GROMACS .gro file of C-alpha atoms in nm:
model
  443
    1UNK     CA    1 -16.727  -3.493   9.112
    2UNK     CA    2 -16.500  -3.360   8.840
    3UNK     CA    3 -16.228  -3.323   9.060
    4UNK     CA    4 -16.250  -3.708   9.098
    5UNK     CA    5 -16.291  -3.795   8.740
    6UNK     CA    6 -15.968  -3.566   8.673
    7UNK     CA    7 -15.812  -3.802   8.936
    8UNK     CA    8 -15.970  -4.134   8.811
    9UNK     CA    9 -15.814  -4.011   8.451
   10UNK     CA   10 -15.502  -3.951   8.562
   11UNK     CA   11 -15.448  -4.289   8.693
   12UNK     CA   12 -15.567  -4.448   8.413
   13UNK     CA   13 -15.248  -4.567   8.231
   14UNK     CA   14 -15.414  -4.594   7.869
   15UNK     CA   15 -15.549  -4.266   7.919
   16UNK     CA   16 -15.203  -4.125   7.993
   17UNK     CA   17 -15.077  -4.279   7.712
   18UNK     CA   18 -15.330  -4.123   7.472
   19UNK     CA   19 -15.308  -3.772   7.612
   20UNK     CA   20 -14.942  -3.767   7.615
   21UNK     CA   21 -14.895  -3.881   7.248
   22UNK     CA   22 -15.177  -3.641   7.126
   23UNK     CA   23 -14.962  -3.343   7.340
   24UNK     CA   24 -14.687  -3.398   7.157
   25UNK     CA   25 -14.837  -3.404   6.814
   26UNK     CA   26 -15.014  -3.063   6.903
   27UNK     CA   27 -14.696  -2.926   7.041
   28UNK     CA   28 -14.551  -3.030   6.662
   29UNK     CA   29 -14.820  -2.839   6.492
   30UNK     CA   30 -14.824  -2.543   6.677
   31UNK     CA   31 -14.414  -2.540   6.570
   32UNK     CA   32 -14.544  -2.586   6.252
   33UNK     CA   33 -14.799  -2.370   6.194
   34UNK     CA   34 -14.595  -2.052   6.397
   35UNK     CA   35 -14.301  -2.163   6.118
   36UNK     CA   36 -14.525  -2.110   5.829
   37UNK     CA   37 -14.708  -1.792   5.947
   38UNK     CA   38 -14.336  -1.643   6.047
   39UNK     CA   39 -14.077  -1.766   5.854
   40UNK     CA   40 -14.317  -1.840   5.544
   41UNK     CA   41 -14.412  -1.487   5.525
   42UNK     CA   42 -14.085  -1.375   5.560
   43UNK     CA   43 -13.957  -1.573   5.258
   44UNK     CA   44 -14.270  -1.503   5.025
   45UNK     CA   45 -14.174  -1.134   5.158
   46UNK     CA   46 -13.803  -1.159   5.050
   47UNK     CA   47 -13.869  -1.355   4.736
   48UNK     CA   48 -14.082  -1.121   4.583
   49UNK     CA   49 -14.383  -1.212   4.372
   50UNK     CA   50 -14.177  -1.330   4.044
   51UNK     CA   51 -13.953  -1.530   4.239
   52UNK     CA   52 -14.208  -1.671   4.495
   53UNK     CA   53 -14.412  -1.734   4.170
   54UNK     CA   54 -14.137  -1.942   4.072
   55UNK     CA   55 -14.074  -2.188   4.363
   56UNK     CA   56 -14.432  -2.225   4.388
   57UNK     CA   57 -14.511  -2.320   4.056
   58UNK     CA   58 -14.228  -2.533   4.072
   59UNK     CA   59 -14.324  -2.673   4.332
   60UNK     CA   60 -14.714  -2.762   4.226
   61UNK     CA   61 -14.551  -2.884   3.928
   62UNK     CA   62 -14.358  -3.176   4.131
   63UNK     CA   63 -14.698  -3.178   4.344
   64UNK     CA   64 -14.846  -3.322   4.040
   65UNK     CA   65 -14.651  -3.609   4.018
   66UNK     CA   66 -14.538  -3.675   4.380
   67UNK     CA   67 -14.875  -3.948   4.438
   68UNK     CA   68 -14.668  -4.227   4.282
   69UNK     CA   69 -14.323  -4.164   4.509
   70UNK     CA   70 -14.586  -4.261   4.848
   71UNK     CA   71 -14.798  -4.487   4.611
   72UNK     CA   72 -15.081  -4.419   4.909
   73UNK     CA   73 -14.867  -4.663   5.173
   74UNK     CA   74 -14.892  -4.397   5.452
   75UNK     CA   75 -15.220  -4.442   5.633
   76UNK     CA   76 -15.231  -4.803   5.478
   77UNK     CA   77 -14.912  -4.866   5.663
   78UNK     CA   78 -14.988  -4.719   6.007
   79UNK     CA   79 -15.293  -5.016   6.012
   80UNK     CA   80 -15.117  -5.249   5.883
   81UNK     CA   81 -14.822  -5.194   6.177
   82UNK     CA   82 -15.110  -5.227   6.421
   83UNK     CA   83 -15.310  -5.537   6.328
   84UNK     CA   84 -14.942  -5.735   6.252
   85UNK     CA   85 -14.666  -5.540   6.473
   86UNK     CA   86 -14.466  -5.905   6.466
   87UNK     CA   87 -14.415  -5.820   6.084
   88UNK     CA   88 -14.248  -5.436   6.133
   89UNK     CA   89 -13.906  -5.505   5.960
   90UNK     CA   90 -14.073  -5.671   5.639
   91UNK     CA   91 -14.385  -5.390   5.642
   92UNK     CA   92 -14.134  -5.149   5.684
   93UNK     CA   93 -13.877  -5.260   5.421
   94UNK     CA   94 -14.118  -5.351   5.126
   95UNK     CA   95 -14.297  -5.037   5.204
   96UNK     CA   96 -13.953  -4.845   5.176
   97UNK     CA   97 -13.832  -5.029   4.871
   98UNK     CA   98 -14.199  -4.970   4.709
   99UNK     CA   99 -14.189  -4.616   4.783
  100UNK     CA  100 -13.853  -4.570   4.679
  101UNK     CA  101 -13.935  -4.715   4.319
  102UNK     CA  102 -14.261  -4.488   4.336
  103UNK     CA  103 -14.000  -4.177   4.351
  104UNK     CA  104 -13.782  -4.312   4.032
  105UNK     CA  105 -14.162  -4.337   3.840
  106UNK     CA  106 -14.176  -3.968   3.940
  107UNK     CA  107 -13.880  -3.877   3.775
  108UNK     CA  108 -13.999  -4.045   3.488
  109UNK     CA  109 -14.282  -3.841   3.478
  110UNK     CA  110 -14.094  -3.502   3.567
  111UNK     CA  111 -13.838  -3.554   3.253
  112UNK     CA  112 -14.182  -3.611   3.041
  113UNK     CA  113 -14.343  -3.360   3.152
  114UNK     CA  114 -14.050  -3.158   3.117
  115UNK     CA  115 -13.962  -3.250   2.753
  116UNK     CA  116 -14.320  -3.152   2.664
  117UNK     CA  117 -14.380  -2.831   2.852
  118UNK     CA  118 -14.165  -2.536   2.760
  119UNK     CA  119 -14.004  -2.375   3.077
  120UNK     CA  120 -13.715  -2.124   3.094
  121UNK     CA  121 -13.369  -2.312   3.172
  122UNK     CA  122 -13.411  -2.184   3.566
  123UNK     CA  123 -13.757  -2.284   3.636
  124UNK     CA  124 -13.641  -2.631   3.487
  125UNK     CA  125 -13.383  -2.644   3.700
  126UNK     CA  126 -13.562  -2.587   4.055
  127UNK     CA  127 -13.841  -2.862   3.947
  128UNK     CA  128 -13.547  -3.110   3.895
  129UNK     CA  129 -13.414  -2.995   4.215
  130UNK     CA  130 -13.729  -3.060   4.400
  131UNK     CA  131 -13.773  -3.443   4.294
  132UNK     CA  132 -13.489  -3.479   4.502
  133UNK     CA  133 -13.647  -3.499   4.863
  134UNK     CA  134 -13.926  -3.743   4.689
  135UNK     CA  135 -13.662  -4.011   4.721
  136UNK     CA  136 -13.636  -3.912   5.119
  137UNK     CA  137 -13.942  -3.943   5.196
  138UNK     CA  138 -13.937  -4.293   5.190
  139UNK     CA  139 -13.802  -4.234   5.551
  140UNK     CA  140 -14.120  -4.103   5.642
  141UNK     CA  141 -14.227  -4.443   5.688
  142UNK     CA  142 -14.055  -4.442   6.039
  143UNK     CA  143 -14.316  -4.214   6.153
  144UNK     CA  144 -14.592  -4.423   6.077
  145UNK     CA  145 -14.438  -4.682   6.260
  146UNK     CA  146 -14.417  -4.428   6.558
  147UNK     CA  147 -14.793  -4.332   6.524
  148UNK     CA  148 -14.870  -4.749   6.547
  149UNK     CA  149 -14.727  -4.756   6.874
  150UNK     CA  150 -14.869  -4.435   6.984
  151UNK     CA  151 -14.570  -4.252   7.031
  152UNK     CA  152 -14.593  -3.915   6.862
  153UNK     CA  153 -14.285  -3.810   7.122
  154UNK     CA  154 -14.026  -3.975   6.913
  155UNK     CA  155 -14.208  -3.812   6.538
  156UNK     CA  156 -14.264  -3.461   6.753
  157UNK     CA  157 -13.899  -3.445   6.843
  158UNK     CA  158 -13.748  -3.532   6.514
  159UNK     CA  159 -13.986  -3.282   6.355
  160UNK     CA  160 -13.981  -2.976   6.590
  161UNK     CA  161 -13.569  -2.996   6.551
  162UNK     CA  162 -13.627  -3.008   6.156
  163UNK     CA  163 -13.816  -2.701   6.166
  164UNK     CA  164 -13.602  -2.489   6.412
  165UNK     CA  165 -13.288  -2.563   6.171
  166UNK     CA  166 -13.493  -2.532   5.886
  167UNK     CA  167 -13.597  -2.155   6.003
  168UNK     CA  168 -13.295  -2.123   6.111
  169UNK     CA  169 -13.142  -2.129   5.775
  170UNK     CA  170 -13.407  -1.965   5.572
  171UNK     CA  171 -13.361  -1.661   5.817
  172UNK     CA  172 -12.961  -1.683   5.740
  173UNK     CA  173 -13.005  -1.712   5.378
  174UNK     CA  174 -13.285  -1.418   5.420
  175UNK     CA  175 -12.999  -1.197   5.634
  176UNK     CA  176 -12.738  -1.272   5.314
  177UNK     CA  177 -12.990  -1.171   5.039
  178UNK     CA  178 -12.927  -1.530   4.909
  179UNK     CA  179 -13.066  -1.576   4.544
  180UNK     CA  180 -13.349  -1.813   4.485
  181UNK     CA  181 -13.146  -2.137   4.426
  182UNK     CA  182 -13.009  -2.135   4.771
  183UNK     CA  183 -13.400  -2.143   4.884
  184UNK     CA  184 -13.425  -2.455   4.687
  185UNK     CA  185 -13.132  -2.580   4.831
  186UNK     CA  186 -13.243  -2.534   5.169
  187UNK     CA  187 -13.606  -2.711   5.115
  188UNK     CA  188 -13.394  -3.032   5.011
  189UNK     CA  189 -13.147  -2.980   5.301
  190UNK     CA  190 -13.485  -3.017   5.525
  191UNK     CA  191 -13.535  -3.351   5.362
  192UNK     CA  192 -13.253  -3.420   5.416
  193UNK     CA  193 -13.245  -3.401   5.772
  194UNK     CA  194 -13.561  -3.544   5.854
  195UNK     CA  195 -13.499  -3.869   5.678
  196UNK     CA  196 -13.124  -3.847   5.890
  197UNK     CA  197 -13.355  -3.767   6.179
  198UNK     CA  198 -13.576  -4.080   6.152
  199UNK     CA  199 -13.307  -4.300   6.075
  200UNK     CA  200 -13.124  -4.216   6.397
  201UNK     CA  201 -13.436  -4.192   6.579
  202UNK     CA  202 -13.556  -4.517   6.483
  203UNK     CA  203 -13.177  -4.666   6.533
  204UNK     CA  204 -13.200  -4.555   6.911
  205UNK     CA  205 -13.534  -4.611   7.017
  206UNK     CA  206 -13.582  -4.947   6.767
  207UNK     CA  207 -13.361  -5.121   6.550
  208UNK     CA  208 -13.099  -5.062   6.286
  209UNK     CA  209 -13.274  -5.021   5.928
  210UNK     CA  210 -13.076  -5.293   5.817
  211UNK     CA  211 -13.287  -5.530   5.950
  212UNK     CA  212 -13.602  -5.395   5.756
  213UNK     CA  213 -13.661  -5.691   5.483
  214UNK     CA  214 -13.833  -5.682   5.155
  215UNK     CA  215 -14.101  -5.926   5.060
  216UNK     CA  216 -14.294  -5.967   4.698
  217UNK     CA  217 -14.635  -6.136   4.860
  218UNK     CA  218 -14.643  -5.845   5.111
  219UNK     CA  219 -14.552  -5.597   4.817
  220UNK     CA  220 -14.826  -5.720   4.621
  221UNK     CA  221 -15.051  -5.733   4.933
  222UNK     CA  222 -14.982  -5.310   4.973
  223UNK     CA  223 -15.045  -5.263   4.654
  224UNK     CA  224 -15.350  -5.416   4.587
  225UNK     CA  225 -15.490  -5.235   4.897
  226UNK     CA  226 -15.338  -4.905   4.831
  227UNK     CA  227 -15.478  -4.847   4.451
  228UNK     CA  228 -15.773  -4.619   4.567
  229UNK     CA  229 -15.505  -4.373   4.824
  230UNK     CA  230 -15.302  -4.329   4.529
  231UNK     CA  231 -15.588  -4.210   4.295
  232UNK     CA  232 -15.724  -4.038   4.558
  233UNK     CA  233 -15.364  -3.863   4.577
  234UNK     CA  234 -15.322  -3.772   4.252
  235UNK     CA  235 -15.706  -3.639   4.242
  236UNK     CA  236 -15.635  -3.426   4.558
  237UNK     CA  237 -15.291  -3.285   4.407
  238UNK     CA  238 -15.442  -3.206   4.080
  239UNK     CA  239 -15.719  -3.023   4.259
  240UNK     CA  240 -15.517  -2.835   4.460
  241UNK     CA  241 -15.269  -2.781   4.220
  242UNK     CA  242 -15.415  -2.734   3.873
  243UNK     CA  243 -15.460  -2.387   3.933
  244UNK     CA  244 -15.101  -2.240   3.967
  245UNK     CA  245 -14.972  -2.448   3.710
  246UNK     CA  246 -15.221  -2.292   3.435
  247UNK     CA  247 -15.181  -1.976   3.615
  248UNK     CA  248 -14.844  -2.027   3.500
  249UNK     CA  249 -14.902  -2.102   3.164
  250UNK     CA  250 -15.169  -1.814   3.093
  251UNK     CA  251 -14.994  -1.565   3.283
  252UNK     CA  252 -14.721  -1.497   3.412
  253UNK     CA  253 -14.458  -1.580   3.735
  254UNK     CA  254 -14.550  -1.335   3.928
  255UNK     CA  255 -14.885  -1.373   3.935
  256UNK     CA  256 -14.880  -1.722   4.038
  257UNK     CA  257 -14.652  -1.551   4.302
  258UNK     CA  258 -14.940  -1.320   4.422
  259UNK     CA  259 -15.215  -1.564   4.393
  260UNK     CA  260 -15.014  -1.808   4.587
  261UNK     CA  261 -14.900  -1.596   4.904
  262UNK     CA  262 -15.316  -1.538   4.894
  263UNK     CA  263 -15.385  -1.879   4.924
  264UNK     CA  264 -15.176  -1.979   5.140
  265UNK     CA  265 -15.328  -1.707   5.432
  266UNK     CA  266 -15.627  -1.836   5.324
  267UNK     CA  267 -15.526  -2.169   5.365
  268UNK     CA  268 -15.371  -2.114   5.684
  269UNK     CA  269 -15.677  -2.179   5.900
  270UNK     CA  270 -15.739  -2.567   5.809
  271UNK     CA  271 -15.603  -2.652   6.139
  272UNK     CA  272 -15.897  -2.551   6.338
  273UNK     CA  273 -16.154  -2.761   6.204
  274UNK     CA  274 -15.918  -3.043   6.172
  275UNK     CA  275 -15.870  -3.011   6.573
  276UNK     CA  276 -16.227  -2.955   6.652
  277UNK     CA  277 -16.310  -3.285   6.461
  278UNK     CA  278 -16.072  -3.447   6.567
  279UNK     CA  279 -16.161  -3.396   6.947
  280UNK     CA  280 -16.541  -3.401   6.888
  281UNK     CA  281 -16.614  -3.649   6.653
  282UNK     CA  282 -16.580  -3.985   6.928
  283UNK     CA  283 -16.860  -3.815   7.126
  284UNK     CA  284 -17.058  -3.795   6.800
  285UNK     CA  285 -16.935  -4.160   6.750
  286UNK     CA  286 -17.052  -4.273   7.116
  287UNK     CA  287 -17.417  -4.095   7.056
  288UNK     CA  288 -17.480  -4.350   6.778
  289UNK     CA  289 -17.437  -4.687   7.007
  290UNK     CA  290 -17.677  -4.466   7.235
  291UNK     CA  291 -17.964  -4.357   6.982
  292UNK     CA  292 -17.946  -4.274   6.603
  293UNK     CA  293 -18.102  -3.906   6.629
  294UNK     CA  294 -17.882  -3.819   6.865
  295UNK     CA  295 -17.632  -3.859   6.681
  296UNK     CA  296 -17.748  -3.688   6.372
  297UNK     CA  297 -17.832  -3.434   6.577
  298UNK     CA  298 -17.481  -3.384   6.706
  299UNK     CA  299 -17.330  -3.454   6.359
  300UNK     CA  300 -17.536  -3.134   6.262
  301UNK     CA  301 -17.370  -2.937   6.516
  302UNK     CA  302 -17.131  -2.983   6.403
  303UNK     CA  303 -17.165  -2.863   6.113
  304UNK     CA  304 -17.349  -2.543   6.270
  305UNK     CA  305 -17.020  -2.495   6.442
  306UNK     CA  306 -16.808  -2.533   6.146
  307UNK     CA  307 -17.041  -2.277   5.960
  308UNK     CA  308 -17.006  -2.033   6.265
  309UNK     CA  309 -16.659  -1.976   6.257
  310UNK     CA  310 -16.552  -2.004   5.926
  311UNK     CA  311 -16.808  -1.664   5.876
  312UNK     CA  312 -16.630  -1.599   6.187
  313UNK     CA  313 -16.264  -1.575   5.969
  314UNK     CA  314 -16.415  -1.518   5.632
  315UNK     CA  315 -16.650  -1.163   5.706
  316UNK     CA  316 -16.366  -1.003   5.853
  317UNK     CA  317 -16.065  -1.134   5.617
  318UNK     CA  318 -16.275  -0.991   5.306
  319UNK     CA  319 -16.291  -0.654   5.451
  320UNK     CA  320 -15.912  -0.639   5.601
  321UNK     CA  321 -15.730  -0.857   5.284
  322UNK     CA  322 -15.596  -0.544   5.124
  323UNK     CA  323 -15.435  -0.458   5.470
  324UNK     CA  324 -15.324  -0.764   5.592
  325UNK     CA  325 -15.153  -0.847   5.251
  326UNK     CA  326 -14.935  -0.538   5.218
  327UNK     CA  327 -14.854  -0.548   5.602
  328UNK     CA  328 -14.770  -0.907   5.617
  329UNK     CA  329 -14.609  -0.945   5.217
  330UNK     CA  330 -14.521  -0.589   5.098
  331UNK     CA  331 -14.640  -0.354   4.847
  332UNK     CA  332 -14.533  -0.583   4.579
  333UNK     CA  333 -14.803  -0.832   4.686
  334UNK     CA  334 -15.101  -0.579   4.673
  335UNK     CA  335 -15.292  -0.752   4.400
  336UNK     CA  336 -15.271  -1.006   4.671
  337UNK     CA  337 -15.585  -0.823   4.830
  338UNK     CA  338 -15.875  -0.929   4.618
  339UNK     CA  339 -15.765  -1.289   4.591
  340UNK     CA  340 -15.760  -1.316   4.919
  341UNK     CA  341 -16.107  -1.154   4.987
  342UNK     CA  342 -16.252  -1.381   4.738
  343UNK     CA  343 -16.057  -1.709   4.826
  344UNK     CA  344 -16.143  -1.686   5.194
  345UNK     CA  345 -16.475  -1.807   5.134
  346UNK     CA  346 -16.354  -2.134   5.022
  347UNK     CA  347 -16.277  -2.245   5.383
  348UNK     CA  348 -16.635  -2.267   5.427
  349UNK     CA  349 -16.655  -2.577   5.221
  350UNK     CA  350 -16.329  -2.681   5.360
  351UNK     CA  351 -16.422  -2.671   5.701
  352UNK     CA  352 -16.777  -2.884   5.631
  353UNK     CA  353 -16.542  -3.085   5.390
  354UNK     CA  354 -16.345  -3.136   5.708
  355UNK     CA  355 -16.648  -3.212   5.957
  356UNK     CA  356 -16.837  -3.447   5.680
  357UNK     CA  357 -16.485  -3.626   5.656
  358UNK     CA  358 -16.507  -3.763   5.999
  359UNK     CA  359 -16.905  -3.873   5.943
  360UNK     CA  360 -16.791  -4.036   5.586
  361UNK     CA  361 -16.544  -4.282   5.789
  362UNK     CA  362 -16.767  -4.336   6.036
  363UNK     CA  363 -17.036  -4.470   5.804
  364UNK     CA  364 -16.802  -4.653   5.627
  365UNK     CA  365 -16.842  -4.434   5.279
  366UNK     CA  366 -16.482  -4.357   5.220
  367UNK     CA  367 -16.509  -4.470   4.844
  368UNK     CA  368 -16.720  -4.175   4.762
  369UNK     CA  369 -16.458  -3.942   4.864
  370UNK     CA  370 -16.286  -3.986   4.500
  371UNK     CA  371 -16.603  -3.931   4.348
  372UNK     CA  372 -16.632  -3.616   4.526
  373UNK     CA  373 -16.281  -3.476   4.509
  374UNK     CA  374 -16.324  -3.576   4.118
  375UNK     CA  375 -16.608  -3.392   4.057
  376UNK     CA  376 -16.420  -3.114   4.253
  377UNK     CA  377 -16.099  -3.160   3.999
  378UNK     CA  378 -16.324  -3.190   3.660
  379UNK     CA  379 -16.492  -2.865   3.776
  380UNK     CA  380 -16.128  -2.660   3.895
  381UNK     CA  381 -15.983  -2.770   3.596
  382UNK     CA  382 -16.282  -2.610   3.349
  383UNK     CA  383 -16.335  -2.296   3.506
  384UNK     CA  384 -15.966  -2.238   3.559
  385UNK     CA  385 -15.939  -2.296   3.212
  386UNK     CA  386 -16.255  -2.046   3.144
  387UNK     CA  387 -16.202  -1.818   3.385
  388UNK     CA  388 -15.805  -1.746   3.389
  389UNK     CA  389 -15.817  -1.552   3.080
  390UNK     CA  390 -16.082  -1.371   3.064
  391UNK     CA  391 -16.066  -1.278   3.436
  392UNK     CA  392 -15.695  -1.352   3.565
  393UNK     CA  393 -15.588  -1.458   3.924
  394UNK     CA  394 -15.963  -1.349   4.039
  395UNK     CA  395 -16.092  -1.630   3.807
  396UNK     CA  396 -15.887  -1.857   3.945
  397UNK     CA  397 -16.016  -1.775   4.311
  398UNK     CA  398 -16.387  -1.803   4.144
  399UNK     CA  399 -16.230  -2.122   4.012
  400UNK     CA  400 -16.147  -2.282   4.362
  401UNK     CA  401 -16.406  -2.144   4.550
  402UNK     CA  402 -16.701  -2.310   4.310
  403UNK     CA  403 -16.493  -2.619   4.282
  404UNK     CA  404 -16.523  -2.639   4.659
  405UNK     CA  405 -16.861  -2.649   4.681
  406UNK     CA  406 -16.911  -2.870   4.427
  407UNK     CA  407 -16.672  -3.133   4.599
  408UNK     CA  408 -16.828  -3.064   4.926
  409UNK     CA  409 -17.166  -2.970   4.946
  410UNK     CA  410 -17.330  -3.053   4.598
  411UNK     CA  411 -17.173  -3.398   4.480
  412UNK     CA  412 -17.336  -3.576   4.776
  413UNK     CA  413 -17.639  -3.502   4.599
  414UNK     CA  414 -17.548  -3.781   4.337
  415UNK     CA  415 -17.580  -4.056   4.561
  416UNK     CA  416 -17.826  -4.212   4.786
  417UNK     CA  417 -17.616  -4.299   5.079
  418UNK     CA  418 -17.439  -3.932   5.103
  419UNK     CA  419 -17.738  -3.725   5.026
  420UNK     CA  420 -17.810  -3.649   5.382
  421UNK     CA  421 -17.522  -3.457   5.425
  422UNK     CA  422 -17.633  -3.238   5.178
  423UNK     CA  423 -17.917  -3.155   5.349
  424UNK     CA  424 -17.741  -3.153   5.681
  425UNK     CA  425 -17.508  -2.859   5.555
  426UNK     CA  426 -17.758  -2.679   5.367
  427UNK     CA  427 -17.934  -2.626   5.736
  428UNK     CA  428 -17.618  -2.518   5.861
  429UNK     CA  429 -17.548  -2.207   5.586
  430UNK     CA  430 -17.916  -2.139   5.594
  431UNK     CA  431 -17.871  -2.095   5.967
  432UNK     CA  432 -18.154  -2.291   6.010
  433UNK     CA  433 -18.097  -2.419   6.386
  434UNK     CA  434 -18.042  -2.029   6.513
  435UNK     CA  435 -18.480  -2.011   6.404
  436UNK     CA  436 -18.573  -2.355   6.506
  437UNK     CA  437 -18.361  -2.521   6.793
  438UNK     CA  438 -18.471  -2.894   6.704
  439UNK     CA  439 -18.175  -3.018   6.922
  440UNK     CA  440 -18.210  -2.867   7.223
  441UNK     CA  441 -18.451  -3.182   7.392
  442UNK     CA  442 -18.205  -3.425   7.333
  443UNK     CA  443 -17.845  -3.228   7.455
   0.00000   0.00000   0.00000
């Protein structure tokens, strides 16, 4: 019987075409992720933790600002190609043109920001460096084109080339002992050649970009439409940001530098639950046209599952962190240890964050999302500004950590609609389902 469905699937030609495009985008993460556990470590390694505390605070620094250079046309976009594919070349070409003056209102805010801040001459310098690929990003657009059509071959290639070069010249510049500034140089050379990559991409498999058009109606269209993704944006940057910038400012370089190569191991692992969602979330979806505790039930399985094996990385992360820092980063990175023990526990929220995500859409709730992620911001920003110092880079893990579970698990709490999911995920850490299996009738 399975045997048959395998064969019935295979001749199905929309199934094909669904399986082949989501291959392809897996095949691009895996590059991905294998580049930033590699060649990542290997630069953070090289760097050092004043230096690596540099770039990165540079780099959250841009972060802050970047929300205005996509003004939030991304996902909008991708629908938008869907429901009206006859309109590509103006979609494409006011959304390039809008994005492109989004990246010029960035650099207005950089040299601000810049002009009010105090930096030293070479930390100025890499933050004006990094605006740079903001205004190349507006060839990103191409790939939401591509993910319209459901053809993640076309993004996959251009993107697994850009990240073989792009470790393929970190690794060079690595071998030459190359100062920091070449580093910098390299992140905009990636830019670089993914926009060239899109371009001639898109001029093979499409059209010439010269044909893209720009139109005010549609512009204003976007816009109005896109207001809530770009507050959203700059919420989510300034949440996940915020705390190596005033690490920064209280501290020093190189502790941004160690609490950074911290978060990003801990960090690392957002993949899985975006996978398992991802792949599980249309059955949970399907359960609800079939009976409404069903799918609750599943929904809270979910969230069991999510609960399972993010204990699953956190228990033994806290106990190896001192290890795993020194033998991955160095004995400069050491202090590295306790951060990481303490920020692991974050990607408990994160991966319920992650699972509740798919149930929000679902229900149609996505405008509580910015009330969550703000209440998640308002908190980061207090107790960063409490904790950092009085208890350094450990406060600022305390910091994210409570943050999280404020955004996640507590601010549903404020509303009617969302309050289930409170409850939902409560049952899940309380482990609630391993003492009373209330879901096993209905599997």
């Amino acid at each position: 019987m399975i045997v048959n469905k395998i064969r019935e699937l295979a001749k199905n030609k929309g199934f094909i075409k669904y399986f082949n495009n989501t291959s392809w985008l897996l095949l691009q993460r895996i590059f991905r992720i294998l580049s930033g556990l590699f060649i990542g470590i290997w630069v953070t390694r090289f760097l050092g933790p004043n230096q690596f505390g540099i770039l990165s605070y540079a780099q959250s620094f841009v972060a802050l600002f970047a929300a205005f250079s996509s003004l939030g046309l991304n996902r909008l976009l991708t629908r938008e190609l869907v429901i009206n594919p006859d309109e590509e070349n103006v979609l494409l070409g006011t959304s390039f043109i809008l994005q492109t003056i989004g990246s010029l209102i960035l650099t207005g805010f950089l040299i601000i920001g810049l002009s009010v801040i105090d930096h030293d001459p070479i930390t100025n310098q890499i933050i004006i460096l990094l605006a740079i690929p903001t205004f190349l990003q507006s060839f990103g657009i191409i790939d939401n084109l591509y993910q319209s059509r459901v053809q993640g071959k076309f993004s996959a290639v251009v993107n697994i080339i850009n990240i073989v070069i792009s470790a393929i010249i970190k690794v060079t510049l690595i071998y030459f002992e190359a100062p920091l500034l070449y580093f910098v140089y390299a992140l905009i050379l990636d830019a670089i050649i993914l926009a060239l990559g899109f371009t001639l991409s898109y001029s093979k498999w499409y059209n010439s970009i010269s044909n893209w058009k720009f139109s005010t109606p549609k512009a204003k269209s976007l816009l109005k439409d896109s207001w809530p993704m770009i507050m959203s944006g700059i919420i989510v940057t300034i949440y996940m940001k915020v705390d190596q910038i005033m690490i920064h400012e209280y501290l020093a370089a190189d502790q941004v530098g160690i609490y950074s190569a911290a978060a990003r191991l801990s960090e690392a692992w957002a993949f899985i639950p975006t996978i398992l969602t991802t792949s599980l979330f249309p059955a949970i979806v399907n359960a609800k046209k079939k009976n409404e505790k069903l799918y609750y039930q599943r929904i809270q399985k979910l969230y069991d599952l999510m609960v399972y094996l993010s204990l699953a990385i956190a228990i033994p992360m806290s106990f190896l962190s001192n290890w795993l820092v020194v033998l991955l980063y160095g004995l400069p990175f050491e202090e590295s240890g306790p951060v990481l023990a303490l920020h692991i526990w974050g990607s408990i929220f994160i991966f319920l964050g992650v699972a509740r995500g798919g149930w929000i859409l679902n229900e149609n709730l996505q405008r509580y999302s910015i009330y969550y992620l703000g209440a998640g911001m308002i908190a980061n920003i207090i107790l960063n500004f409490i904790l950092i110092p009085t208890q350094g880079i450990i406060g600022a893990a305390w910091a994210t950590v409570i943050a999280q579970s404020i955004s996640v698990l507590f601010a549903p709490l404020l509303f009617k609609k969302t309050r289930i999911s409170f409850f939902m995920m409560t049952k899940s850490l309380l482990f609630i389902s391993l003492f009373h299996n209330e879901y096993k009738k209905n599997d």
